[in-house]
Amino acid sequence: MEATAFTTAYYQRIWKLRWFWFSLVQNDLDLRYRHSVLGVGWSLLKPLGLTIILCVVFGRIFQIPIAEYAPYVLIGLTLWHFIVESVALGAKTFTTGAAYIRQQAVPLAIFPLRTTLGGAFHLGVALSLGIVVTWYFKGFGNLAALPAIVPGLLVLFLLGWSMATVCGLMQTHFPDTIYILELLLQFTFYLTPIIYRPGELRNQPRLSWIVDCNPFWSVMELIRQPVLYGQAPPLYNVAVSLGFVTILVVLALICLRKLERTLVFWI
Amino acid sequence: MALITLEHVDLEYPLKGPRITLKEHIMRRLVRRGKRLPDRRMIAALRDVSFRIGEGERVGVIGRNGAGKSSLLRTLGGIYPVARGARRVDGTINALFDIALGFEPYASGWQNIYYRSYLQGDTPSTIGPRLKDIAEFCELGEFLDLPLRCYSQGMVMRLAFAIATSSAPEILLIDEVFGTGDLAFRKKASDRMKDFMNRAKIVVMVGHDLDFLKQFCERLLWLDQGRLRADGPPDDVIADYIREVEASPQLSTTAQAA
């Protein structure tokens, strides 16, 4: 009986190899933060800088007070960055791990796990900063609701892992996948309320479906609602997120089962 | 009991060439909806290979370049999936396919030792003695603190060799004989290799060095265009092999070079 992504033996093997992929994640993080004096701080400069610029420009255009807009944008950018990273690093994940795949039969799911865990660590750091910024501008009103982000983060993590898996597998078969995905991500970025708020599209009755049908918006609301407004995410967002993530995870598992054995020929 | 059996095994590769892009793939689907795309061309690397290797056997694999020797080893190692037939391997496997494969260039020598050991199933509590053994054997000293991209090729080889031979697998799969570092190290490496091979319950080794294989193995497999041409005592198989290679003049020069 062969261990496929739908058997428990598969997950036992992943667990058995935990020291291996976990140390690779550590290595990735080391490399990412090392070559700069500021270390982790450096990587936070990008979302912070963007937030400041956006506040100056769009805050004026949309006429939103900075205390409202700055935490909103910062957290939105942070969450979006995790999604982008899952796709972009995920697309390369099997090529990066090719040497190991050619050397030993290992469950392929550990490679997207490696990239997503790296992204998740970074998300954790950046999100903490976002929460601090929210406290600074809006006070500690969200404290009671903060535990509600935990399931949201779990959903986001599964989303990242399944996207990394699917994109990585596609990339090994079609070398232009990454360019197409980058294009799609850019489109999605503008279609998702990140630098503008959903309300601004809702004012246009013909456009409000863009927000409602966008699963990325729903997933982001799982975290934005508790952090920014101190309330549990609306049921609609929870339902859409869960549905979306379930579909993606199942898709990733099916792809893994179908391609796991022959992937070694493609890298 | 360590055991390897292959029954009527076929191995096929998809032909690697200019790959079809995703854009093209989608366009074709849209334009010629309903029509199936032609199947990808496959190359047969192994055809109808059957054998059984029991505990205690030392088996060599010979054949010309491209005969499927390395593919056979990777199939035994569970890395390549068989297209048809059955593969059964009982026992822990350690494979020395490509010795310098699987290093993180930006991580230090020490870190790379950790990754490779963890990959072979070590945990932080079992890794201690192994670290010491590897560090002692490769003699890299303080270089182990440097990232691997600063190493010379010989140093990488030493490290890789030390790591690969530091575990005690039941089944050992070795591709070619390694040129490992300078002369002094080569002597040391070959001693360690012999010791390593003696500890394993089954050794399958691909090589071109017929004298070494004759000395070390009690059984040889001869692969020719993916098929098992002969399976028997080294003297007989080598005699047949040499006769065949000499009979085809255009190939005899390459065989001598190898």
Coordinates of C-alpha atoms in Angstrom, one line a residue:
Chain A
M1 CA 0.0 0.0 0.0
E2 CA 1.5 3.2 -1.1
A3 CA 1.2 6.3 1.1
T4 CA -0.7 9.0 -0.8
A5 CA -1.9 12.4 0.4
F6 CA -5.2 10.7 1.4
T7 CA -3.7 8.1 3.8
T8 CA -2.6 8.5 7.4
A9 CA 0.7 6.9 6.7
Y10 CA 1.5 10.0 4.6
Y11 CA 1.1 12.3 7.5
Q12 CA 3.0 10.0 9.8
R13 CA 5.9 10.2 7.4
I14 CA 5.6 14.0 7.4
W15 CA 5.7 14.0 11.2
K16 CA 8.7 11.7 11.2
L17 CA 10.6 14.1 9.0
R18 CA 9.6 17.1 11.1
W19 CA 13.2 17.9 12.2
F20 CA 14.2 18.0 8.6
W21 CA 11.7 20.5 7.2
F22 CA 11.6 22.4 10.4
S23 CA 15.4 23.0 10.2
L24 CA 15.0 24.1 6.6
V25 CA 12.4 26.7 7.7
Q26 CA 14.9 27.9 10.2
N27 CA 17.6 28.2 7.6
D28 CA 15.2 30.1 5.3
L29 CA 14.4 32.6 8.0
D30 CA 18.1 32.9 9.0
L31 CA 18.9 33.8 5.4
R32 CA 16.1 36.2 5.1
Y33 CA 16.8 38.2 8.2
R34 CA 20.6 37.9 8.4
H35 CA 22.2 40.1 5.8
S36 CA 20.8 43.3 7.2
V37 CA 21.7 45.3 10.3
L38 CA 18.1 45.7 11.2
G39 CA 17.3 42.0 10.8
V40 CA 13.6 41.4 11.2
G41 CA 13.1 45.2 11.4
W42 CA 14.2 45.6 7.9
S43 CA 11.5 43.4 6.5
L44 CA 8.9 45.4 8.4
L45 CA 10.0 48.6 6.8
K46 CA 8.3 47.8 3.5
P47 CA 4.7 47.5 4.8
L48 CA 5.3 50.4 7.1
G49 CA 6.7 52.7 4.4
L50 CA 3.9 51.7 2.1
T51 CA 1.3 52.5 4.8
I52 CA 2.8 55.9 5.3
I53 CA 2.7 56.7 1.6
L54 CA -0.8 55.4 1.2
C55 CA -2.0 57.4 4.2
V56 CA -0.6 60.5 2.8
V57 CA -2.0 60.0 -0.7
F58 CA -5.1 57.9 -0.5
G59 CA -6.0 58.9 3.0
R60 CA -6.5 62.4 1.5
I61 CA -8.3 61.2 -1.6
F62 CA -10.7 58.9 0.3
Q63 CA -10.9 61.5 3.1
I64 CA -10.4 58.9 5.8
P65 CA -8.8 59.9 9.1
I66 CA -5.3 58.5 9.5
A67 CA -6.3 56.8 12.8
E68 CA -8.7 54.8 10.9
Y69 CA -6.8 54.3 7.6
A70 CA -3.3 53.5 8.8
P71 CA -4.1 50.3 10.8
Y72 CA -6.5 49.2 8.1
V73 CA -4.0 49.5 5.3
L74 CA -1.1 48.1 7.4
I75 CA -3.0 44.9 8.3
G76 CA -4.4 44.5 4.9
L77 CA -1.0 44.8 3.3
T78 CA 0.5 42.3 5.8
L79 CA -2.2 39.7 5.1
W80 CA -1.9 40.2 1.3
H81 CA 1.9 39.9 1.5
F82 CA 1.5 36.4 3.0
I83 CA -0.8 35.4 0.1
V84 CA 1.6 36.7 -2.5
E85 CA 4.5 35.0 -0.8
S86 CA 2.7 31.7 -0.6
V87 CA 2.1 31.8 -4.4
A88 CA 5.5 33.3 -5.4
L89 CA 7.7 31.2 -3.1
G90 CA 5.3 28.2 -3.5
A91 CA 5.8 28.2 -7.2
K92 CA 9.5 27.6 -6.7
T93 CA 9.2 25.3 -3.7
F94 CA 9.7 22.0 -5.6
T95 CA 12.6 23.3 -7.6
T96 CA 14.3 24.6 -4.5
G97 CA 13.8 21.1 -2.9
A98 CA 14.7 19.2 -6.1
A99 CA 18.0 18.0 -4.7
Y100 CA 16.3 16.3 -1.8
I101 CA 13.5 14.9 -4.0
R102 CA 16.1 13.3 -6.3
Q103 CA 18.0 11.9 -3.4
Q104 CA 15.3 10.3 -1.3
A105 CA 11.6 9.5 -1.4
V106 CA 10.0 12.1 0.8
P107 CA 6.4 13.2 1.1
L108 CA 6.2 16.2 -1.3
A109 CA 3.8 18.1 1.0
I110 CA 6.7 19.1 3.2
F111 CA 8.1 21.5 0.6
P112 CA 5.1 23.8 0.4
L113 CA 4.9 23.4 4.1
R114 CA 8.4 24.7 4.4
T115 CA 7.7 27.8 2.3
T116 CA 4.4 28.5 4.0
L117 CA 5.8 28.2 7.5
G118 CA 8.5 30.7 6.6
G119 CA 5.8 33.1 5.3
A120 CA 3.7 32.4 8.4
F121 CA 6.5 33.4 10.7
H122 CA 6.9 36.6 8.9
L123 CA 3.2 37.2 9.0
G124 CA 3.3 36.7 12.7
V125 CA 5.9 39.3 13.2
A126 CA 4.3 41.8 10.8
L127 CA 0.8 41.2 12.2
S128 CA 2.1 41.9 15.8
L129 CA 3.3 45.2 14.5
G130 CA -0.1 45.8 12.9
I131 CA -1.8 45.1 16.2
V132 CA 0.5 47.5 18.1
V133 CA -0.2 50.2 15.5
T134 CA -3.9 49.6 15.9
W135 CA -3.6 50.0 19.7
Y136 CA -1.7 53.2 19.2
F137 CA -4.4 54.7 17.0
K138 CA -7.5 53.2 18.3
G139 CA -6.8 52.1 21.9
F140 CA -7.1 48.7 23.4
G141 CA -10.8 48.1 22.5
N142 CA -10.0 45.0 20.5
L143 CA -8.4 43.0 23.3
A144 CA -11.4 40.8 24.1
A145 CA -11.8 39.9 20.4
L146 CA -8.2 39.2 19.6
P147 CA -8.4 35.4 20.3
A148 CA -10.8 35.3 17.4
I149 CA -8.0 35.7 15.0
V150 CA -6.5 32.3 15.8
P151 CA -9.0 30.3 13.7
G152 CA -8.6 33.0 11.0
L153 CA -4.9 32.5 11.0
L154 CA -5.3 28.8 10.7
V155 CA -7.6 29.3 7.7
L156 CA -5.0 31.7 6.2
F157 CA -2.3 29.2 6.7
L158 CA -4.2 26.4 5.0
L159 CA -4.9 28.8 2.2
G160 CA -1.2 29.5 1.9
W161 CA -0.2 25.9 1.9
S162 CA -2.7 24.8 -0.6
M163 CA -1.9 27.6 -3.0
A164 CA 1.8 26.9 -2.6
T165 CA 1.2 23.3 -3.4
V166 CA -0.9 23.8 -6.5
C167 CA 1.3 26.6 -7.8
G168 CA 4.5 24.6 -7.2
L169 CA 3.1 21.6 -9.0
M170 CA 1.9 23.7 -11.9
Q171 CA 5.3 25.4 -12.1
T172 CA 7.1 22.1 -12.5
H173 CA 4.9 21.2 -15.5
F174 CA 4.5 24.7 -17.0
P175 CA 7.5 27.0 -16.7
D176 CA 5.5 30.1 -17.4
T177 CA 3.1 29.6 -14.5
I178 CA 4.8 32.1 -12.2
Y179 CA 4.4 35.0 -14.7
I180 CA 0.8 34.3 -15.2
L181 CA 0.2 34.0 -11.4
E182 CA 2.0 37.3 -10.8
L183 CA -0.3 39.0 -13.2
L184 CA -3.3 37.4 -11.6
L185 CA -2.1 38.4 -8.2
Q186 CA -1.7 42.0 -9.3
F187 CA -5.3 42.0 -10.7
T188 CA -6.6 40.5 -7.5
F189 CA -4.8 43.0 -5.4
Y190 CA -6.7 45.8 -7.0
L191 CA -10.0 43.9 -6.8
T192 CA -9.6 43.2 -3.1
P193 CA -10.3 45.9 -0.5
I194 CA -6.8 46.4 0.8
I195 CA -5.9 50.0 0.1
Y196 CA -9.5 51.0 -0.2
R197 CA -12.3 49.9 2.1
P198 CA -15.2 47.7 1.0
G199 CA -17.6 50.6 1.7
E200 CA -16.0 52.7 -1.1
L201 CA -17.1 50.0 -3.7
R202 CA -20.4 49.4 -1.9
N203 CA -21.4 52.9 -2.7
Q204 CA -21.6 51.8 -6.3
P205 CA -24.4 49.2 -6.3
R206 CA -23.1 47.7 -9.5
L207 CA -19.7 47.0 -8.1
S208 CA -20.5 45.7 -4.7
W209 CA -20.4 42.1 -6.0
I210 CA -16.7 42.5 -6.7
V211 CA -16.2 42.6 -3.0
D212 CA -18.8 40.0 -2.0
C213 CA -17.7 37.4 -4.4
N214 CA -14.0 37.8 -3.6
P215 CA -12.9 35.0 -1.3
F216 CA -9.7 36.7 -0.4
W217 CA -11.6 39.6 1.0
S218 CA -13.6 37.2 3.2
V219 CA -10.5 35.5 4.4
M220 CA -8.9 38.8 5.3
E221 CA -12.0 39.9 7.2
L222 CA -11.5 36.9 9.5
I223 CA -8.5 38.8 10.9
R224 CA -9.3 42.4 10.1
Q225 CA -12.6 42.5 11.9
P226 CA -11.3 41.3 15.3
V227 CA -8.2 43.4 15.2
L228 CA -9.6 46.6 13.8
Y229 CA -13.1 46.7 15.2
G230 CA -12.9 44.3 18.1
Q231 CA -15.7 42.1 16.8
A232 CA -16.1 38.6 15.5
P233 CA -16.1 38.3 11.7
P234 CA -19.5 38.2 10.0
L235 CA -21.0 34.8 9.4
Y236 CA -20.9 35.4 5.6
N237 CA -17.2 35.9 5.6
V238 CA -16.6 32.8 7.8
A239 CA -18.8 30.7 5.5
V240 CA -17.1 31.9 2.3
S241 CA -13.6 31.5 3.7
L242 CA -14.2 28.0 5.0
G243 CA -15.8 26.9 1.6
F244 CA -12.9 28.5 -0.3
V245 CA -10.2 27.0 1.8
T246 CA -11.8 23.5 1.8
I247 CA -12.0 23.6 -2.0
L248 CA -8.3 24.6 -2.3
V249 CA -7.1 22.1 0.2
V250 CA -8.9 19.3 -1.5
L251 CA -7.6 20.5 -4.9
A252 CA -4.1 20.5 -3.5
L253 CA -4.4 17.0 -2.1
I254 CA -5.8 15.7 -5.3
C255 CA -3.0 17.2 -7.3
L256 CA -0.5 15.8 -4.8
R257 CA -1.9 12.3 -5.1
K258 CA -1.9 12.5 -8.8
L259 CA 1.5 13.9 -9.4
E260 CA 3.5 12.9 -6.3
R261 CA 5.1 9.9 -7.8
T262 CA 6.1 11.3 -11.1
L263 CA 7.2 14.8 -10.0
V264 CA 10.8 13.7 -9.8
F265 CA 10.8 13.4 -13.6
W266 CA 9.8 17.1 -14.0
I267 CA 12.3 18.8 -11.8
Chain B
M1 CA 15.3 -9.6 6.6
A2 CA 16.6 -7.3 4.0
L3 CA 15.2 -8.2 0.6
I4 CA 14.8 -6.6 -2.8
T5 CA 12.5 -8.0 -5.5
L6 CA 11.6 -6.6 -8.9
E7 CA 9.0 -8.4 -11.0
H8 CA 8.7 -7.5 -14.6
V9 CA 9.4 -3.9 -13.9
D10 CA 9.1 -1.2 -16.6
L11 CA 10.2 2.3 -16.0
E12 CA 9.2 5.2 -18.2
Y13 CA 10.2 8.8 -18.4
P14 CA 8.3 11.6 -20.0
L15 CA 10.5 13.0 -22.7
K16 CA 12.2 16.2 -21.5
G17 CA 12.3 18.7 -24.2
P18 CA 11.0 22.2 -24.8
R19 CA 8.0 22.2 -22.4
I20 CA 4.6 23.3 -23.3
T21 CA 3.7 26.6 -21.6
L22 CA 0.6 27.0 -19.5
K23 CA -0.6 29.7 -21.9
E24 CA -0.3 27.2 -24.8
H25 CA -2.0 24.5 -22.8
I26 CA -5.0 26.6 -22.0
M27 CA -5.2 27.9 -25.6
R28 CA -5.2 24.4 -27.0
R29 CA -7.8 23.4 -24.6
L30 CA -10.0 26.3 -25.6
V31 CA -9.5 26.1 -29.3
R32 CA -9.7 22.4 -29.7
R33 CA -12.2 21.6 -27.0
G34 CA -13.2 18.0 -26.8
K35 CA -10.2 16.8 -28.7
R36 CA -7.7 15.1 -26.5
L37 CA -4.1 16.4 -26.6
P38 CA -1.7 13.8 -27.9
D39 CA -0.1 11.8 -25.2
R40 CA 3.3 12.9 -24.0
R41 CA 6.2 10.9 -25.5
M42 CA 7.6 8.5 -23.0
I43 CA 11.0 6.9 -23.0
A44 CA 11.4 3.4 -21.7
A45 CA 14.3 3.3 -19.3
L46 CA 13.8 -0.2 -18.0
R47 CA 11.9 -3.0 -19.7
D48 CA 10.7 -6.1 -18.0
V49 CA 13.4 -6.3 -15.4
S50 CA 13.1 -9.1 -12.8
F51 CA 15.4 -10.2 -10.1
R52 CA 15.7 -11.0 -6.4
I53 CA 18.5 -9.9 -4.1
G54 CA 18.6 -11.6 -0.7
E55 CA 20.4 -10.7 2.5
G56 CA 24.1 -10.8 2.4
E57 CA 24.4 -10.2 -1.3
R58 CA 26.8 -7.8 -3.0
V59 CA 25.6 -7.0 -6.4
G60 CA 27.2 -4.9 -9.1
V61 CA 25.4 -3.4 -12.1
I62 CA 27.2 -2.9 -15.4
G63 CA 26.3 -1.7 -18.8
R64 CA 27.0 1.0 -21.3
N65 CA 26.1 4.6 -20.7
G66 CA 22.4 5.1 -21.0
A67 CA 21.6 1.4 -20.4
G68 CA 19.5 2.3 -17.4
K69 CA 21.9 1.6 -14.5
S70 CA 21.2 4.8 -12.6
S71 CA 17.5 4.5 -13.3
L72 CA 17.6 1.0 -11.9
L73 CA 19.2 2.2 -8.6
R74 CA 16.7 5.1 -8.3
T75 CA 13.8 2.7 -8.9
L76 CA 15.2 0.4 -6.1
G77 CA 15.5 3.5 -3.9
G78 CA 11.8 4.3 -4.4
I79 CA 12.5 7.6 -6.1
Y80 CA 11.3 6.6 -9.6
P81 CA 7.9 5.1 -9.7
V82 CA 7.6 1.9 -11.8
A83 CA 5.2 2.1 -14.7
R84 CA 4.4 -1.6 -14.7
G85 CA 5.4 -4.6 -12.6
A86 CA 6.1 -4.8 -8.9
R87 CA 8.9 -3.4 -6.7
R88 CA 9.4 -4.7 -3.2
V89 CA 12.1 -3.5 -0.9
D90 CA 12.3 -4.5 2.8
G91 CA 14.9 -2.7 4.9
T92 CA 16.2 0.8 5.5
I93 CA 17.8 2.3 2.4
N94 CA 20.7 4.6 2.1
A95 CA 21.5 5.8 -1.4
L96 CA 24.6 7.4 -2.7
F97 CA 23.4 8.5 -6.0
D98 CA 24.9 11.9 -6.6
I99 CA 27.2 12.6 -3.7
A100 CA 27.0 16.4 -3.8
L101 CA 23.3 16.5 -4.2
G102 CA 21.1 18.1 -1.6
F103 CA 23.1 20.8 0.0
E104 CA 22.0 24.3 1.0
P105 CA 24.7 26.5 -0.3
Y106 CA 24.1 29.4 2.1
A107 CA 24.0 27.3 5.2
S108 CA 27.1 26.3 7.1
G109 CA 28.7 22.8 7.0
W110 CA 27.3 22.0 10.4
Q111 CA 23.8 23.0 9.4
N112 CA 24.0 20.9 6.3
I113 CA 25.1 17.9 8.4
Y114 CA 22.0 18.5 10.5
Y115 CA 19.6 18.7 7.4
R116 CA 21.0 15.6 5.8
S117 CA 20.9 13.6 9.1
Y118 CA 17.4 14.7 9.8
L119 CA 16.4 13.7 6.3
Q120 CA 17.7 10.2 7.0
G121 CA 15.6 10.0 10.1
D122 CA 17.7 11.4 12.9
T123 CA 16.3 13.4 15.7
P124 CA 18.1 16.0 18.0
S125 CA 18.6 13.3 20.6
T126 CA 20.2 10.7 18.3
I127 CA 22.2 13.1 16.2
G128 CA 25.1 13.7 18.6
P129 CA 27.4 10.8 17.9
R130 CA 26.8 11.2 14.2
L131 CA 27.9 14.8 14.2
K132 CA 31.1 13.9 15.9
D133 CA 31.8 11.0 13.5
I134 CA 31.2 13.2 10.4
A135 CA 33.3 16.1 11.7
E136 CA 36.2 13.8 12.6
F137 CA 36.1 12.0 9.3
C138 CA 35.8 14.9 6.9
E139 CA 38.6 16.8 8.7
L140 CA 37.2 20.1 7.7
G141 CA 37.7 21.6 11.1
E142 CA 36.7 25.3 11.3
F143 CA 35.5 25.3 7.7
L144 CA 32.4 23.6 9.0
D145 CA 31.3 27.0 10.4
L146 CA 31.4 28.6 6.9
P147 CA 28.6 28.5 4.4
L148 CA 29.0 25.7 1.8
R149 CA 29.3 28.1 -1.1
C150 CA 32.8 29.0 0.2
Y151 CA 33.9 25.4 0.0
S152 CA 36.0 24.0 -2.8
Q153 CA 34.5 21.1 -4.7
G154 CA 36.9 18.7 -3.0
M155 CA 35.7 19.9 0.4
V156 CA 32.1 19.5 -0.5
M157 CA 32.9 16.0 -1.7
R158 CA 34.5 15.2 1.6
L159 CA 31.6 16.4 3.6
A160 CA 29.1 14.7 1.4
F161 CA 31.0 11.4 1.6
A162 CA 31.3 11.6 5.4
I163 CA 27.6 12.3 5.8
A164 CA 26.5 9.6 3.4
T165 CA 28.6 7.0 5.0
S166 CA 27.8 7.9 8.6
S167 CA 24.6 5.9 8.9
A168 CA 24.2 2.2 9.1
P169 CA 21.5 1.3 6.5
E170 CA 20.4 -2.3 5.7
I171 CA 20.4 -1.7 2.0
L172 CA 23.0 0.4 0.3
L173 CA 22.6 1.7 -3.2
I174 CA 25.7 3.3 -4.7
D175 CA 26.1 5.0 -8.1
E176 CA 29.6 4.9 -9.5
V177 CA 32.7 5.1 -7.4
F178 CA 33.4 8.5 -6.1
G179 CA 36.5 10.5 -6.7
T180 CA 36.8 12.0 -3.3
G181 CA 39.3 14.7 -2.7
D182 CA 43.0 14.5 -2.5
L183 CA 45.1 11.3 -2.5
A184 CA 45.4 11.0 1.3
F185 CA 41.7 11.4 1.7
R186 CA 40.9 8.9 -1.1
K187 CA 42.7 6.2 0.7
K188 CA 40.8 7.0 3.9
A189 CA 37.6 7.2 1.9
S190 CA 38.1 3.8 0.3
D191 CA 38.7 2.2 3.6
R192 CA 35.6 3.7 5.1
M193 CA 33.6 2.8 2.0
K194 CA 34.7 -0.9 2.4
D195 CA 33.8 -0.8 6.0
F196 CA 30.5 0.8 5.2
M197 CA 29.7 -1.7 2.6
N198 CA 30.6 -4.6 4.9
R199 CA 28.1 -3.4 7.5
A200 CA 25.2 -3.2 5.1
K201 CA 23.1 -6.3 4.5
I202 CA 22.6 -5.7 0.8
V203 CA 24.8 -3.6 -1.5
V204 CA 23.8 -2.7 -5.0
M205 CA 26.5 -0.8 -6.8
V206 CA 26.7 0.7 -10.3
G207 CA 30.1 1.1 -11.7
H208 CA 32.4 1.0 -14.7
D209 CA 35.5 -0.2 -12.8
L210 CA 35.2 -3.9 -13.7
D211 CA 38.2 -5.0 -11.5
F212 CA 36.7 -3.4 -8.4
L213 CA 33.3 -4.9 -9.1
K214 CA 34.9 -8.3 -9.7
Q215 CA 36.7 -8.1 -6.4
F216 CA 33.8 -6.8 -4.4
C217 CA 30.7 -8.4 -5.8
E218 CA 29.7 -12.0 -6.0
R219 CA 27.0 -11.3 -8.5
L220 CA 26.7 -8.9 -11.5
L221 CA 23.7 -7.6 -13.4
W222 CA 24.3 -6.5 -17.0
L223 CA 21.8 -4.0 -18.3
D224 CA 21.5 -3.3 -22.0
Q225 CA 19.0 -0.8 -23.3
G226 CA 16.9 -1.1 -20.3
R227 CA 16.8 -4.9 -20.4
L228 CA 18.5 -7.3 -18.1
R229 CA 21.0 -9.0 -20.4
A230 CA 22.8 -11.2 -17.8
D231 CA 22.6 -12.0 -14.2
G232 CA 25.3 -14.2 -12.7
P233 CA 28.8 -14.6 -11.3
P234 CA 31.1 -11.7 -12.1
D235 CA 33.7 -13.6 -14.1
D236 CA 31.1 -15.0 -16.6
V237 CA 29.1 -11.7 -16.9
I238 CA 32.2 -9.6 -17.4
A239 CA 33.6 -12.0 -20.0
D240 CA 30.4 -11.8 -22.0
Y241 CA 30.2 -8.0 -21.6
I242 CA 33.8 -7.5 -22.8
R243 CA 33.3 -9.8 -25.7
E244 CA 30.2 -7.9 -26.8
V245 CA 31.8 -4.5 -26.4
E246 CA 34.9 -5.5 -28.4
A247 CA 32.6 -7.0 -31.1
S248 CA 31.1 -3.5 -31.8
P249 CA 34.2 -1.5 -32.9
Q250 CA 32.6 2.0 -32.6
L251 CA 31.9 1.4 -29.0
S252 CA 35.1 -0.3 -27.9
T253 CA 36.9 3.0 -27.5
T254 CA 34.3 4.5 -25.2
A255 CA 34.3 1.3 -23.1
Q256 CA 38.1 1.5 -22.7
A257 CA 37.8 5.2 -21.7
A258 CA 35.3 4.3 -19.1

